[in-house]
Amino acid sequence: MEGDRQDPAPAAPPREHLQLLLRRSREAKNCAYCPYSRFPVGAALLTASGEIFSGCNVENACYSLGVCAERTAIQKAISEGHTSFRAMAIASDMGDTFIVPCGACRQVMREFGTDWDVYLTKADGSYIVKRLEELLPLSFGPEDLKKV
Ligand code: THU
């Protein structure tokens, strides 16, 4: 049913916006605080209004308190008043594998709709793009809470 969708599907970002988004995710990776894993990750989130919020992973000596790059970017955007997102790019140093968000991040992303794009990159800048719906099929979200 159409009513299951939070927002209409946003258009893919124009090419120049996409290049900037990819670059901002790589730049954010350079700020990663990951002395324990030594696995830097950067994320850049494009809002519906065209702004970009970036984030990196921030680890902690109390390991379980570490937060992923994707959630850092989302928390920055939300805390500045943005709740509608068009795309996210994610960067890591992996050369042969596209970086993918962990399950917890997929659920946090999904909170803000299932119709946006996630660009998964390799260190050389090549990428594949997945809809959130593909990354987290059959997901539970805020709409479900209204069904009881
Ligand atoms: N990490 C992210 O920030 N994003 C991902 O997509 C995967 C993993 C972080 C969490 C932790 O700081 C480090 O990478 C190793 O798991």
PDB file of N, CA, C and O in Angstrom, residues 23-34 39-43 55-57 91-94 123:
ATOM      1  N   ARG A  23      33.676  12.405  -2.179  1.00  0.00           N
ATOM      2  CA  ARG A  23      34.900  13.040  -1.660  1.00  0.00           C
ATOM      3  C   ARG A  23      34.773  13.331  -0.167  1.00  0.00           C
ATOM      4  O   ARG A  23      35.705  13.065   0.611  1.00  0.00           O
ATOM      5  N   ARG A  24      33.603  13.829   0.235  1.00  0.00           N
ATOM      6  CA  ARG A  24      33.410  14.148   1.657  1.00  0.00           C
ATOM      7  C   ARG A  24      33.484  12.887   2.530  1.00  0.00           C
ATOM      8  O   ARG A  24      33.938  12.941   3.670  1.00  0.00           O
ATOM      9  N   SER A  25      33.060  11.750   1.998  1.00  0.00           N
ATOM     10  CA  SER A  25      33.166  10.513   2.788  1.00  0.00           C
ATOM     11  C   SER A  25      34.632  10.112   2.948  1.00  0.00           C
ATOM     12  O   SER A  25      35.041   9.658   4.026  1.00  0.00           O
ATOM     13  N   ARG A  26      35.434  10.322   1.905  1.00  0.00           N
ATOM     14  CA  ARG A  26      36.871   9.998   2.008  1.00  0.00           C
ATOM     15  C   ARG A  26      37.563  10.951   2.979  1.00  0.00           C
ATOM     16  O   ARG A  26      38.412  10.540   3.786  1.00  0.00           O
ATOM     17  N   GLU A  27      37.196  12.230   2.913  1.00  0.00           N
ATOM     18  CA  GLU A  27      37.808  13.209   3.822  1.00  0.00           C
ATOM     19  C   GLU A  27      37.447  12.892   5.271  1.00  0.00           C
ATOM     20  O   GLU A  27      38.285  13.001   6.171  1.00  0.00           O
ATOM     21  N   ALA A  28      36.192  12.494   5.488  1.00  0.00           N
ATOM     22  CA  ALA A  28      35.754  12.174   6.859  1.00  0.00           C
ATOM     23  C   ALA A  28      36.547  10.988   7.409  1.00  0.00           C
ATOM     24  O   ALA A  28      36.860  10.935   8.605  1.00  0.00           O
ATOM     25  N   LYS A  29      36.854  10.060   6.529  1.00  0.00           N
ATOM     26  CA  LYS A  29      37.627   8.875   6.942  1.00  0.00           C
ATOM     27  C   LYS A  29      38.968   9.286   7.554  1.00  0.00           C
ATOM     28  O   LYS A  29      39.461   8.635   8.480  1.00  0.00           O
ATOM     29  N   ASN A  30      39.530  10.371   7.057  1.00  0.00           N
ATOM     30  CA  ASN A  30      40.827  10.824   7.572  1.00  0.00           C
ATOM     31  C   ASN A  30      40.739  11.290   9.018  1.00  0.00           C
ATOM     32  O   ASN A  30      41.762  11.437   9.684  1.00  0.00           O
ATOM     33  N   CYS A  31      39.528  11.564   9.483  1.00  0.00           N
ATOM     34  CA  CYS A  31      39.341  12.002  10.877  1.00  0.00           C
ATOM     35  C   CYS A  31      38.978  10.847  11.804  1.00  0.00           C
ATOM     36  O   CYS A  31      38.762  11.067  13.009  1.00  0.00           O
ATOM     37  N   ALA A  32      38.879   9.641  11.262  1.00  0.00           N
ATOM     38  CA  ALA A  32      38.446   8.502  12.089  1.00  0.00           C
ATOM     39  C   ALA A  32      39.311   8.370  13.336  1.00  0.00           C
ATOM     40  O   ALA A  32      40.542   8.504  13.270  1.00  0.00           O
ATOM     41  N   TYR A  33      38.646   8.121  14.455  1.00  0.00           N
ATOM     42  CA  TYR A  33      39.362   7.833  15.703  1.00  0.00           C
ATOM     43  C   TYR A  33      39.188   6.340  15.948  1.00  0.00           C
ATOM     44  O   TYR A  33      38.161   5.886  16.462  1.00  0.00           O
ATOM     45  N   CYS A  34      40.185   5.570  15.513  1.00  0.00           N
ATOM     46  CA  CYS A  34      40.031   4.106  15.553  1.00  0.00           C
ATOM     47  C   CYS A  34      41.340   3.441  15.982  1.00  0.00           C
ATOM     48  O   CYS A  34      41.861   2.583  15.271  1.00  0.00           O
ATOM     49  N   PHE A  39      40.741   0.566  11.664  1.00  0.00           N
ATOM     50  CA  PHE A  39      39.888   0.380  10.484  1.00  0.00           C
ATOM     51  C   PHE A  39      39.088   1.682  10.296  1.00  0.00           C
ATOM     52  O   PHE A  39      37.951   1.800  10.760  1.00  0.00           O
ATOM     53  N   PRO A  40      39.709   2.674   9.646  1.00  0.00           N
ATOM     54  CA  PRO A  40      39.010   3.957   9.499  1.00  0.00           C
ATOM     55  C   PRO A  40      37.862   3.885   8.507  1.00  0.00           C
ATOM     56  O   PRO A  40      37.970   3.236   7.453  1.00  0.00           O
ATOM     57  N   VAL A  41      36.768   4.536   8.850  1.00  0.00           N
ATOM     58  CA  VAL A  41      35.583   4.606   7.985  1.00  0.00           C
ATOM     59  C   VAL A  41      35.099   6.056   7.978  1.00  0.00           C
ATOM     60  O   VAL A  41      35.135   6.749   9.002  1.00  0.00           O
ATOM     61  N   GLY A  42      34.664   6.495   6.816  1.00  0.00           N
ATOM     62  CA  GLY A  42      34.059   7.824   6.695  1.00  0.00           C
ATOM     63  C   GLY A  42      32.703   7.701   6.022  1.00  0.00           C
ATOM     64  O   GLY A  42      32.484   6.805   5.199  1.00  0.00           O
ATOM     65  N   ALA A  43      31.798   8.588   6.369  1.00  0.00           N
ATOM     66  CA  ALA A  43      30.464   8.599   5.752  1.00  0.00           C
ATOM     67  C   ALA A  43      30.087  10.039   5.460  1.00  0.00           C
ATOM     68  O   ALA A  43      30.499  10.961   6.180  1.00  0.00           O
ATOM     69  N   GLY A  55      30.736  12.075   8.763  1.00  0.00           N
ATOM     70  CA  GLY A  55      31.035  11.474  10.059  1.00  0.00           C
ATOM     71  C   GLY A  55      32.106  10.417   9.907  1.00  0.00           C
ATOM     72  O   GLY A  55      32.360   9.923   8.802  1.00  0.00           O
ATOM     73  N   CYS A  56      32.751  10.097  11.015  1.00  0.00           N
ATOM     74  CA  CYS A  56      33.763   9.035  11.014  1.00  0.00           C
ATOM     75  C   CYS A  56      33.465   8.109  12.187  1.00  0.00           C
ATOM     76  O   CYS A  56      32.662   8.450  13.059  1.00  0.00           O
ATOM     77  N   ASN A  57      34.120   6.954  12.199  1.00  0.00           N
ATOM     78  CA  ASN A  57      33.957   6.105  13.376  1.00  0.00           C
ATOM     79  C   ASN A  57      34.761   6.686  14.533  1.00  0.00           C
ATOM     80  O   ASN A  57      35.844   7.239  14.361  1.00  0.00           O
ATOM     81  N   ALA A  91      33.102   5.301   2.957  1.00  0.00           N
ATOM     82  CA  ALA A  91      34.464   5.039   2.474  1.00  0.00           C
ATOM     83  C   ALA A  91      35.271   4.303   3.540  1.00  0.00           C
ATOM     84  O   ALA A  91      35.127   4.563   4.739  1.00  0.00           O
ATOM     85  N   SER A  92      36.116   3.380   3.072  1.00  0.00           N
ATOM     86  CA  SER A  92      37.069   2.726   3.973  1.00  0.00           C
ATOM     87  C   SER A  92      38.376   2.536   3.204  1.00  0.00           C
ATOM     88  O   SER A  92      38.483   2.933   2.038  1.00  0.00           O
ATOM     89  N   ASP A  93      39.348   1.911   3.837  1.00  0.00           N
ATOM     90  CA  ASP A  93      40.621   1.667   3.159  1.00  0.00           C
ATOM     91  C   ASP A  93      40.649   0.317   2.454  1.00  0.00           C
ATOM     92  O   ASP A  93      41.690  -0.075   1.919  1.00  0.00           O
ATOM     93  N   MET A  94      39.552  -0.403   2.453  1.00  0.00           N
ATOM     94  CA  MET A  94      39.556  -1.724   1.816  1.00  0.00           C
ATOM     95  C   MET A  94      39.678  -1.577   0.300  1.00  0.00           C
ATOM     96  O   MET A  94      38.889  -0.876  -0.341  1.00  0.00           O
ATOM     97  N   ALA A 123      38.572   1.563  -1.862  1.00  0.00           N
ATOM     98  CA  ALA A 123      39.593   2.601  -1.637  1.00  0.00           C
ATOM     99  C   ALA A 123      39.943   3.354  -2.914  1.00  0.00           C
ATOM    100  O   ALA A 123      40.327   4.530  -2.860  1.00  0.00           O
TER     101      ALA A 123
END
